[in-house]
Amino acid sequence: MSLGDVAITVENSVVIARLTGEIDLSNAQGIEDAVAAGTPNQALSVFLDMSALEYLDSAGIQLIYQLKEKLGIRGQSLKLVVPSDSPAADALKLAGVMDHLDTIESLQAARG
Amino acid sequence: MTDKPVILGSPFPPRTGQVVLPPAASELAPADQVRSLYRLSDPALSEMGLEEFLNELLARVQEVLSVDTVAILLYDEEAQQLVARAAKGIEEEVEQGVRIPVGRGFAGRIAAERVSIFIADVDHADIMNPILRDKGIRSLLGVPLIVEGDLIGVLHIGSLTPRTFGPRDLAVLQVAAARAAPGIERARLYAALEHEHRVAMVLQRSLLPQQTINVAGITAAARYMPASYDVGGDWYDFFQLPRGRFGIVIGDVVGHGLKAAALMGQLRTALHSYALEDHSPAQTLQLVDRYMRSLSETAMATAAYAVLDPETGRIRLASAGHLPPLIVGSGSARILGVPSSPPLGAFSYASWTEQEASLEGGETLLLYTDGLVERRGTPLMASIGRLLSVTAGADSAEEACELAVEHVLPFPRLRDDIAIVAMHYGTLPDELSIRLPADPPVLADMRRILRRWLHHHSVQENDSREILIAVSEACANAIEHAYSPAPAAFEVAATRHNGELSFVVRDQGSWRSPRGENRGRGLKVVEAAMDEVEVKPSEQGTEIVMRKRIRK
């Protein structure tokens, strides 16, 4: 049983990376690599869907920043899907980074 | 007496000095001389075993015919060779594993042409067998061993002095061949079955999980005991699931043999896979049932699948016609009654219901297959009741399995295989103190233990989440920054004083102030999540003490 996992889908130049399970020091780097590898050059933006994530801490937040930087070099944007009552939202708020990141409440909100 | 070859009844021209003989009429042999051979009947073989039987047979042939050597070579179809299997007189043949190509030399020709051959005066060019050549064999007589039209080997006798073997000798040899052939064939079939049995055993073992679980106070243990004569389709399994839960499985494919063992492997894999997809126990059984019914062969299996939530001790269980699980290890050891339900693979569109149970700290869930409790002359429920009473005091998963096995002791020969699997829900002290290796994967285990402890103290979800992040960050810090690459450990302690919880993460490394944005962020998270945070570096290591007042 892996602690955390990521499922990547690509739709119309948009990558959706859905995170599940838990992300901590033990697996953050692997998850980051998987998202970067699953993002084609032609993609315009990446949605990191954290709504099903059960645990996130500073190692996961580090992942977000590194991914943002990598994608930025290719001119791709990173958006986080973080419902306000989710464990991921707690972590982002505790670290004081919620306001510095491009977050949305749900994927539906992005589509609407 | 002529040295010219005599050809009788063979389409093949013999070589110089060889005589191909027609089948002899056994009546030609004096009854008293062959009687001892007839006495070597099937019951004798089954009592003796093949080795002893062949030795006995060859000894009697040697005695009756007064020959210097007698030997049996068996046909290796794959290699197209005859292999020396048993011999009297010149035993080296067998010891050295002499192999003769079919079609060549004396024995090889008997095998290829399925005829009896007599050589009055051996021309050593005719002999492929180096040992017979070295020993100076002079005369030879051999017959093919045939079972239901298939060649299985050659039986031959030899003399170190020139000798004419007549029809009487041939008749005796043919009687011996007729006696030996079916026994050899049967022994070969046994060997093939034995081989299948071994393959099945290896398959069976390789499919059962070897590792054990020891996480967050949850331990698992299991036993598998094969039946004496056959391989069965029993299996067990246990695994970790998403959200820190644990799955435990027992199953029994109806039937025996390699097929049952192979199907067991398929079902075990299917159930494990569906379970990892986070389906409920009832849904998982339904998916396994559909999978099973999609296989071309009709088969049935019983199984039970339970999921344990370590935070609360709650179990959800679904059973497909399987025997009721036991909960042992406390004052209230009990049989977990399951509603009657269909087995897997039996009916179209079957579905299963789920039931809930709860484990207290210190209790063990025990699942088993029918081989453990089915005793001739004992009603099943009485036998399960007895199993409950012998395992009631089990203090661990390991002990529960041990006691369950003792329950069937002394087992003479098991008619059915037995699988037992147990999952223990350890007690949690009011004050937590654990020591963990400084290795990132233990962080998740630490959170499971802490989550259970927080639940035990009725801490609300919001507080619980913040505490988990803070303590996990402190532990990650201990792992990541306080150590050299050498193996190391750290400690986590949790205590409660009224409305205040205290947590201490202690390591033996020398403190390095947080460097880089990431670590700085980690400490920031700890400070934001807790009411008070103290970092105490000392000669012995570093302590991070965190306190939080919790909401009622």
XYZ file of C-alpha atoms in Angstrom:
664
model
C 0.000 0.000 0.000
C 1.600 3.266 -1.069
C 1.104 6.161 1.260
C 0.099 8.656 -1.385
C -0.642 8.503 -5.066
C -1.277 10.705 -8.055
C -3.541 10.108 -11.076
C -2.866 12.349 -14.050
C -5.279 13.158 -16.882
C -4.718 15.562 -19.762
C -7.689 17.345 -21.325
C -7.452 20.174 -23.875
C -3.987 21.371 -22.872
C -4.946 21.190 -19.205
C -3.346 18.672 -16.876
C -5.303 17.486 -13.860
C -3.187 15.760 -11.236
C -5.411 14.221 -8.581
C -3.615 13.492 -5.315
C -4.827 10.825 -2.904
C -3.597 9.416 0.397
C -0.962 11.234 2.396
C 2.030 13.320 1.368
C 4.956 13.777 3.709
C 8.746 13.697 3.700
C 8.755 10.044 2.601
C 7.012 10.498 -0.747
C 6.801 14.189 -1.692
C 9.726 14.095 -4.102
C 8.296 11.069 -5.952
C 4.915 12.734 -6.329
C 6.499 15.921 -7.630
C 8.521 13.945 -10.182
C 5.414 12.065 -11.296
C 3.439 15.265 -11.898
C 6.328 16.915 -13.758
C 6.839 13.824 -15.905
C 3.110 13.568 -16.637
C 2.878 17.142 -17.876
C 3.409 17.436 -21.655
C 5.279 20.433 -23.047
C 2.195 21.650 -24.884
C 0.111 21.853 -21.701
C -0.885 25.360 -20.699
C -1.729 24.764 -17.075
C -1.690 22.147 -14.326
C -4.436 21.711 -11.731
C -3.129 20.000 -8.605
C -6.320 18.546 -7.137
C -5.802 18.179 -3.387
C -9.446 17.726 -2.430
C -9.077 13.979 -1.751
C -5.756 14.314 0.044
C -5.843 13.027 3.617
C -2.615 14.533 4.861
C -0.197 17.226 3.751
C 2.636 18.938 5.570
C 5.591 21.210 4.818
C 7.246 18.551 2.637
C 4.154 18.647 0.434
C 4.146 22.444 0.419
C 7.775 22.352 -0.682
C 6.618 20.076 -3.521
C 4.101 22.708 -4.622
C 6.718 25.457 -4.724
C 9.239 23.367 -6.625
C 6.613 22.266 -9.109
C 5.453 25.850 -9.587
C 9.021 26.869 -10.362
C 9.609 24.029 -12.823
C 6.367 24.714 -14.666
C 7.041 28.448 -14.653
C 10.230 27.897 -16.656
C 8.084 26.295 -19.363
C 5.509 29.061 -19.118
C 2.942 26.747 -17.555
C 0.765 27.802 -14.633
C -0.027 25.807 -11.477
C -3.431 26.000 -9.805
C -4.336 24.206 -6.579
C -7.754 22.728 -5.951
C -8.169 23.079 -2.177
C -11.626 22.897 -0.590
C -11.635 25.147 2.479
C -12.367 22.367 4.974
C -9.788 19.919 3.622
C -6.639 18.682 5.405
C -4.599 20.338 2.621
C -6.218 23.706 3.381
C -5.267 23.312 7.064
C -1.637 22.736 6.155
C -1.488 25.673 3.729
C -3.075 27.966 6.303
C -0.794 26.834 9.130
C 2.230 27.453 6.920
C 0.823 30.864 6.017
C 1.096 30.289 2.276
C -2.577 30.024 1.340
C -2.721 33.614 0.109
C 0.449 33.316 -1.956
C -0.781 30.416 -4.035
C -3.317 30.254 -6.815
C -6.068 28.186 -5.195
C -9.634 27.348 -6.140
C -12.390 25.660 -4.164
C -13.199 22.914 -6.683
C -12.598 21.776 -10.254
C -16.215 22.636 -11.064
C -15.462 26.209 -10.039
C -12.621 26.280 -12.561
C -14.806 24.862 -15.316
C -17.764 27.108 -14.528
C 24.486 -75.243 -32.254
C 25.319 -72.704 -34.827
C 26.970 -69.333 -34.643
C 24.943 -68.147 -37.623
C 22.321 -65.601 -36.720
C 18.809 -66.878 -36.457
C 16.018 -64.539 -37.433
C 12.573 -65.366 -36.208
C 9.560 -63.158 -36.600
C 11.302 -59.834 -37.014
C 11.012 -57.518 -39.986
C 14.437 -56.156 -39.197
C 17.615 -57.918 -40.234
C 19.684 -58.728 -37.162
C 23.336 -57.979 -36.910
C 25.893 -60.714 -36.908
C 25.666 -62.858 -33.821
C 22.245 -61.553 -32.781
C 19.171 -63.672 -32.701
C 15.803 -62.074 -32.659
C 13.463 -64.402 -30.852
C 9.715 -64.827 -31.264
C 7.502 -64.303 -28.237
C 7.807 -67.412 -26.115
C 4.864 -69.342 -24.788
C 5.144 -69.048 -21.050
C 3.825 -72.602 -20.671
C 7.210 -73.690 -21.858
C 8.664 -72.678 -18.541
C 8.347 -75.140 -15.691
C 5.677 -73.902 -13.355
C 7.719 -74.347 -10.213
C 10.458 -72.114 -11.519
C 8.266 -69.221 -12.410
C 5.997 -69.558 -9.427
C 8.296 -67.415 -7.341
C 8.042 -64.720 -9.982
C 4.273 -64.875 -10.074
C 4.246 -64.434 -6.350
C 5.631 -60.962 -6.891
C 2.183 -59.642 -7.450
C 0.780 -56.163 -7.084
C 0.131 -56.331 -3.351
C 3.790 -57.174 -2.878
C 4.745 -54.113 -4.880
C 2.526 -51.759 -2.955
C 3.980 -53.094 0.290
C 7.579 -52.873 -0.822
C 7.911 -49.796 -2.929
C 9.469 -49.883 -6.347
C 13.119 -50.053 -5.342
C 12.735 -53.081 -3.156
C 10.341 -54.739 -5.587
C 12.755 -54.459 -8.509
C 15.636 -55.738 -6.401
C 13.556 -58.693 -5.290
C 12.397 -59.413 -8.829
C 15.914 -59.282 -10.264
C 17.257 -61.477 -7.461
C 14.653 -64.133 -8.254
C 15.366 -63.960 -11.990
C 19.062 -64.350 -11.263
C 18.412 -67.319 -9.019
C 15.930 -69.089 -11.310
C 18.052 -68.695 -14.432
C 21.488 -68.914 -12.779
C 22.864 -65.944 -14.649
C 25.754 -63.630 -13.791
C 23.872 -60.425 -14.323
C 20.341 -59.150 -14.676
C 19.375 -55.511 -15.232
C 16.479 -53.191 -15.927
C 16.891 -50.085 -18.033
C 14.058 -47.555 -18.204
C 13.067 -45.567 -21.247
C 13.601 -41.810 -21.012
C 11.289 -40.616 -23.757
C 12.552 -37.048 -23.796
C 16.210 -38.035 -24.184
C 15.420 -41.062 -26.371
C 17.666 -43.086 -24.115
C 17.560 -46.102 -21.836
C 18.748 -45.447 -18.299
C 19.994 -48.248 -16.027
C 17.555 -48.412 -13.103
C 18.233 -51.680 -11.236
C 20.800 -54.461 -11.572
C 21.998 -57.633 -9.879
C 25.450 -59.028 -10.512
C 26.937 -56.007 -12.209
C 25.495 -53.212 -10.084
C 27.930 -50.593 -11.406
C 25.598 -50.107 -14.351
C 23.039 -48.472 -12.099
C 25.523 -46.736 -9.853
C 27.076 -45.007 -12.851
C 23.714 -44.203 -14.404
C 24.536 -45.830 -17.747
C 22.571 -44.380 -20.656
C 22.049 -46.184 -23.958
C 20.654 -44.409 -27.033
C 17.471 -46.076 -28.312
C 18.170 -47.898 -31.580
C 21.821 -48.579 -30.881
C 23.502 -51.647 -29.463
C 21.856 -54.602 -27.821
C 19.432 -52.921 -25.417
C 18.865 -49.979 -27.721
C 17.689 -52.267 -30.465
C 15.354 -54.196 -28.190
C 13.755 -50.879 -27.298
C 13.574 -49.559 -30.854
C 12.209 -52.730 -32.405
C 10.308 -54.058 -29.377
C 11.677 -57.528 -29.892
C 13.531 -60.011 -27.738
C 17.173 -60.404 -28.731
C 19.649 -63.139 -27.917
C 23.370 -62.789 -28.495
C 25.183 -66.098 -28.070
C 28.693 -64.742 -28.338
C 29.020 -61.067 -27.795
C 30.946 -59.146 -30.391
C 31.883 -56.132 -28.380
C 31.038 -53.843 -31.262
C 27.404 -54.709 -30.497
C 27.558 -53.501 -26.941
C 27.052 -49.804 -26.163
C 27.326 -50.325 -22.436
C 30.976 -49.811 -21.408
C 30.541 -51.606 -18.104
C 29.313 -54.826 -19.725
C 32.239 -54.619 -22.137
C 34.730 -54.115 -19.312
C 33.319 -57.036 -17.345
C 33.729 -59.289 -20.368
C 30.105 -60.276 -20.852
C 29.794 -63.164 -23.349
C 26.102 -64.002 -23.840
C 23.038 -61.764 -23.510
C 19.268 -62.131 -23.629
C 16.902 -59.183 -23.382
C 13.174 -58.431 -23.611
C 11.246 -55.148 -23.955
C 9.075 -53.891 -21.074
C 5.740 -52.852 -22.489
C 2.628 -51.441 -20.772
C -0.550 -51.015 -22.797
C 1.430 -50.864 -26.002
C 3.951 -48.307 -24.727
C 7.586 -49.164 -24.313
C 8.835 -48.333 -20.839
C 12.211 -50.125 -20.766
C 14.314 -53.230 -21.261
C 15.018 -56.215 -19.021
C 18.080 -58.291 -19.806
C 20.220 -61.113 -18.446
C 23.857 -61.892 -19.180
C 26.473 -64.563 -18.742
C 30.236 -64.153 -18.347
C 30.758 -67.524 -20.028
C 29.345 -68.425 -23.439
C 25.826 -69.739 -23.000
C 22.811 -70.439 -25.152
C 19.612 -68.928 -23.771
C 16.670 -71.016 -24.889
C 12.880 -70.594 -25.024
C 12.608 -71.527 -21.342
C 14.926 -68.683 -20.351
C 12.996 -66.347 -22.582
C 9.690 -67.408 -21.034
C 10.960 -66.749 -17.511
C 12.315 -63.395 -18.542
C 9.011 -62.461 -20.162
C 7.091 -63.389 -17.061
C 9.439 -61.193 -15.047
C 8.984 -58.377 -17.556
C 5.210 -58.709 -17.384
C 5.431 -58.499 -13.596
C 7.774 -55.535 -13.508
C 6.277 -53.320 -16.194
C 2.967 -52.267 -14.574
C 4.662 -51.682 -11.220
C 7.261 -49.444 -12.807
C 4.608 -47.553 -14.694
C 2.544 -47.027 -11.577
C 5.587 -45.838 -9.673
C 6.268 -43.361 -12.459
C 2.730 -42.039 -12.236
C 3.123 -41.677 -8.491
C 6.311 -39.744 -9.080
C 4.499 -37.481 -11.531
C 1.712 -36.901 -9.005
C 4.276 -36.281 -6.333
C 5.790 -33.707 -8.621
C 2.424 -32.019 -9.112
C 1.951 -32.015 -5.369
C 5.298 -30.336 -4.866
C 4.577 -27.742 -7.552
C 1.237 -27.015 -5.930
C 2.844 -26.670 -2.513
C 5.414 -24.220 -3.806
C 2.663 -22.304 -5.591
C 0.545 -22.283 -2.471
C 3.379 -21.003 -0.297
C 4.533 -18.376 -2.740
C 1.029 -16.951 -2.850
C 0.656 -16.459 0.858
C 2.065 -13.240 2.294
C 5.380 -13.683 4.064
C 5.625 -10.311 5.696
C 3.837 -9.378 8.856
C 2.130 -6.221 9.939
C 3.285 -4.360 12.994
C 1.986 -0.843 12.722
C 0.236 1.480 15.108
C -0.312 -1.227 17.685
C -1.845 -3.522 15.067
C -0.125 -6.860 14.566
C -1.043 -9.749 12.320
C 0.009 -13.385 12.279
C -0.996 -16.428 10.263
C -0.478 -20.154 9.838
C -0.875 -22.443 6.889
C -0.808 -26.217 7.279
C -0.991 -28.348 4.139
C -3.033 -31.531 4.031
C -0.984 -34.722 4.166
C -1.746 -36.083 0.737
C -3.028 -33.242 -1.313
C -2.680 -29.548 -1.821
C -5.680 -27.432 -0.952
C -7.175 -24.096 -1.878
C -7.081 -22.341 1.495
C -5.623 -18.882 1.718
C -5.229 -15.927 4.034
C -4.127 -12.393 3.433
C -3.622 -9.129 5.274
C -2.655 -5.715 4.017
C -2.744 -2.003 4.703
C -5.482 0.060 3.111
C -5.919 3.758 2.406
C -6.550 5.991 5.456
C -4.476 3.742 7.669
C -6.956 0.903 7.795
C -6.116 -2.795 7.633
C -7.662 -5.601 5.627
C -7.701 -9.234 6.730
C -8.913 -12.102 4.568
C -9.544 -15.815 4.834
C -10.717 -18.034 1.993
C -11.175 -21.612 0.903
C -11.556 -22.796 -2.684
C -13.718 -25.916 -2.812
C -11.656 -28.874 -4.021
C -8.034 -29.940 -3.975
C -5.016 -30.208 -6.211
C -3.098 -27.898 -8.457
C -6.292 -26.432 -9.942
C -7.666 -25.431 -6.557
C -4.302 -23.955 -5.586
C -4.076 -21.984 -8.827
C -7.635 -20.661 -8.465
C -6.841 -19.743 -4.892
C -3.994 -17.590 -6.222
C -6.311 -15.843 -8.648
C -8.965 -15.158 -6.020
C -6.439 -13.940 -3.484
C -5.007 -11.501 -6.015
C -8.450 -10.352 -7.165
C -9.666 -9.725 -3.631
C -6.487 -7.906 -2.639
C -6.690 -5.722 -5.771
C -10.328 -4.772 -5.324
C -9.694 -4.101 -1.641
C -6.893 -1.648 -2.479
C -9.360 0.205 -4.696
C -11.099 1.020 -1.429
C -14.265 -0.968 -2.047
C -16.247 -1.950 1.028
C -15.978 -5.586 2.212
C -19.403 -6.523 0.757
C -18.647 -4.810 -2.542
C -15.228 -6.447 -2.662
C -16.770 -9.910 -2.283
C -19.267 -9.101 -5.004
C -16.490 -8.048 -7.386
C -14.507 -11.199 -6.616
C -17.661 -13.237 -7.242
C -18.164 -11.577 -10.639
C -14.519 -12.113 -11.484
C -14.760 -15.769 -10.471
C -17.851 -16.286 -12.569
C -16.092 -14.785 -15.573
C -13.494 -17.558 -15.422
C -14.342 -20.423 -17.717
C -14.249 -23.078 -15.037
C -17.041 -23.452 -12.577
C -15.806 -23.392 -9.028
C -16.854 -22.293 -5.593
C -15.106 -20.701 -2.676
C -15.982 -19.400 0.746
C -14.290 -16.268 2.040
C -14.504 -13.586 4.691
C -13.056 -10.102 4.430
C -12.814 -7.662 7.313
C -11.523 -4.099 7.498
C -10.202 -2.728 10.780
C -10.053 0.983 11.504
C -7.174 1.293 13.961
C -8.318 4.690 15.145
C -11.550 3.352 16.601
C -11.170 -0.451 16.667
C -14.238 -0.786 14.476
C -14.450 -3.733 12.111
C -16.577 -4.050 8.997
C -16.919 -7.626 7.853
C -18.541 -9.491 4.990
C -18.650 -13.252 4.721
C -19.404 -15.428 1.715
C -20.533 -18.662 3.295
C -17.488 -18.764 5.531
C -17.246 -19.956 9.119
C -17.846 -17.326 11.830
C -14.794 -15.344 13.001
C -13.788 -15.271 16.643
C -12.880 -12.315 18.803
C -10.562 -13.426 21.587
C -8.136 -12.039 24.128
C -10.446 -10.368 26.631
C -12.914 -11.401 29.265
C -15.574 -11.525 26.583
C -14.173 -13.888 23.951
C -16.962 -14.421 21.470
C -18.060 -15.948 18.200
C -18.936 -13.239 15.706
C -22.165 -14.645 14.319
C -22.470 -14.093 10.579
C -25.751 -14.201 8.679
C -25.947 -17.132 6.278
C -24.707 -16.078 2.860
C -23.881 -17.687 -0.480
C -20.332 -18.769 -1.309
C -18.442 -17.065 -4.132
C -19.027 -18.348 -7.648
C -22.221 -20.210 -6.808
C -25.150 -18.046 -7.913
C -25.883 -15.371 -10.469
C -26.128 -11.837 -9.123
C -25.385 -12.788 -5.543
C -24.745 -9.991 -3.087
C -23.484 -9.815 0.447
C -24.285 -7.838 3.543
C -21.863 -6.257 5.927
C -21.798 -6.333 9.670
C -20.001 -4.245 12.223
C -18.121 -5.265 15.288
C -15.733 -3.519 17.586
C -12.391 -4.552 19.003
C -11.296 -3.325 22.399
C -7.603 -2.746 22.982
C -5.982 -6.139 23.602
C -8.479 -8.127 21.535
C -7.715 -10.257 18.498
C -9.843 -11.082 15.476
C -9.308 -14.710 14.444
C -10.302 -16.154 11.054
C -9.803 -19.802 10.069
C -10.791 -22.413 7.507
C -12.905 -25.519 8.069
C -9.916 -27.874 8.307
C -9.297 -26.427 11.768
C -12.699 -27.312 13.187
C -14.139 -30.152 11.125
C -13.804 -33.332 13.140
C -15.561 -36.535 12.310
C -18.265 -37.179 14.894
C -18.147 -33.683 16.419
C -20.857 -31.152 15.579
C -19.326 -28.085 13.893
C -20.605 -25.571 16.434
C -19.262 -27.657 19.308
C -15.890 -27.733 17.596
C -15.921 -23.956 17.046
C -16.907 -23.533 20.695
C -13.895 -25.577 21.704
C -11.638 -23.476 19.477
C -13.027 -20.372 21.172
C -12.284 -21.725 24.627
C -8.690 -22.679 23.802
C -7.899 -19.328 22.143
C -9.915 -17.129 24.533
C -6.882 -15.992 26.529
C -4.664 -15.125 23.561
C -2.644 -11.999 24.224
C -1.362 -11.439 20.688
C -2.038 -12.429 17.080
C 0.882 -14.835 17.276
C -0.433 -16.473 20.434
C -3.944 -16.779 18.981
C -2.514 -18.698 15.992
C -0.338 -20.821 18.256
C -3.261 -21.807 20.483
C -5.475 -22.487 17.467
C -2.862 -24.848 16.034
C -2.495 -26.613 19.383
C -6.230 -27.120 19.288
C -5.826 -29.610 16.433
C -2.764 -31.253 17.972
C -1.777 -33.972 17.820
C -2.822 -33.925 14.183
C -2.182 -37.348 12.705
C -2.582 -36.720 9.019
C -4.563 -33.692 7.947
C -7.304 -34.588 5.497
C -7.824 -30.941 4.660
C -5.459 -28.005 4.654
C -5.787 -25.344 7.335
C -5.348 -21.587 7.167
C -5.512 -19.323 10.204
C -5.068 -15.569 10.309
C -5.273 -13.233 13.274
C -5.164 -9.471 13.760
C -4.458 -8.027 17.177
C -5.630 -4.608 18.296
C -3.027 -3.623 20.855
C -3.860 -1.709 23.991
C -2.911 1.923 24.037
C -1.593 3.426 27.279
C -2.923 6.758 28.543
C 0.564 8.164 28.200
C 2.192 7.456 24.898
C 5.908 6.857 24.555
C 7.306 5.340 21.395
C 10.727 5.010 19.858
C 11.035 4.891 16.070
C 13.890 4.527 13.588
C 14.894 7.815 11.947
C 13.535 6.878 8.553
C 10.918 8.900 6.620
C 8.424 6.013 6.107
C 7.862 5.767 9.889
C 6.186 9.194 9.840
C 2.944 7.668 8.568
C 3.072 4.955 11.272
C 3.673 7.602 13.905
C 0.600 9.527 12.713
C -1.545 6.365 12.892
C -0.532 5.734 16.481
C -1.031 9.372 17.413
C -4.418 9.511 15.656
C -5.556 6.521 17.688
C -4.272 8.107 20.888
C -6.068 11.373 20.088
C -9.287 9.478 19.387
C -8.829 7.654 22.681
C -8.727 11.038 24.399
C -11.774 12.264 22.454
C -9.889 15.120 20.796
C -11.983 16.905 18.181
C -11.203 16.551 14.496
C -9.905 20.119 13.969
C -7.520 19.980 16.915
C -6.533 16.471 15.987
C -5.508 17.499 12.453
C -3.377 20.396 13.710
C -1.674 18.231 16.313
C -0.924 15.538 13.722
C 0.730 18.022 11.393
C 2.742 19.658 14.167
C 4.059 16.430 15.703
C 4.760 14.944 12.276
C 6.719 18.091 11.309
C 8.756 17.843 14.512
C 9.479 14.169 13.761
C 10.396 14.955 10.145
C 12.807 17.530 11.501
C 14.373 14.928 13.793
C 14.763 12.544 10.862
C 15.955 15.023 8.281
C 18.271 17.342 10.084
C 19.417 15.941 13.362
C 21.306 12.973 12.021
C 24.243 11.722 10.103
C 23.435 8.923 7.615
C 24.142 6.320 10.345
C 21.122 4.408 11.715
C 19.422 6.371 14.440
C 16.184 6.629 16.334
C 13.955 9.239 17.870
C 11.260 9.255 20.552
C 7.761 10.635 20.679
C 5.848 11.079 23.921
C 2.304 12.313 24.460
C 0.636 13.135 27.759
C -2.563 14.777 28.871
C -3.171 17.005 31.864
C -6.811 17.966 32.011
C -7.484 20.141 28.995
C -3.857 20.373 27.882
C -1.972 17.928 25.699
C 1.824 17.825 25.674
C 4.014 16.274 23.038
C 7.752 15.777 23.129
C 9.880 14.746 20.163
C 13.373 13.854 21.315
C 16.408 12.858 19.287
C 20.070 12.218 20.035
C 21.441 14.270 17.182
C 23.011 17.654 17.433
C 20.598 20.379 16.540
C 21.102 22.287 13.330
C 19.022 25.383 13.000
C 16.441 25.082 10.250
C 17.917 25.937 6.904
C 16.199 26.640 3.646
C 12.666 27.801 3.144
C 11.211 24.333 3.653
C 12.445 23.633 7.199
C 11.636 27.166 8.178
C 8.137 26.505 6.924
C 7.972 23.259 8.953
C 8.765 25.038 12.200
C 6.292 27.743 11.297
C 3.594 25.086 10.899
C 4.447 23.655 14.338
C 4.250 27.096 15.917
C 0.981 27.943 14.208
C -0.633 24.614 15.146
C 0.375 24.522 18.820
C -0.130 26.930 21.698
C 3.426 26.645 23.018
C 6.592 25.380 21.378
C 10.023 25.040 22.954
C 13.150 23.819 21.247
C 15.677 22.547 23.804
C 19.056 21.682 22.350
C 21.455 19.920 24.737
C 24.587 17.796 24.747
C 22.496 14.627 24.476
C 20.316 15.766 21.602
C 17.379 17.956 20.895
C 13.908 18.095 22.383
C 10.930 19.832 20.857
C 8.176 20.285 23.415
C 4.726 21.251 22.144
C 1.572 22.032 24.123
C -1.975 22.540 23.037
C -5.172 23.213 24.947
C -7.995 21.314 23.383
C -11.605 22.276 22.850
C -14.203 20.294 24.737
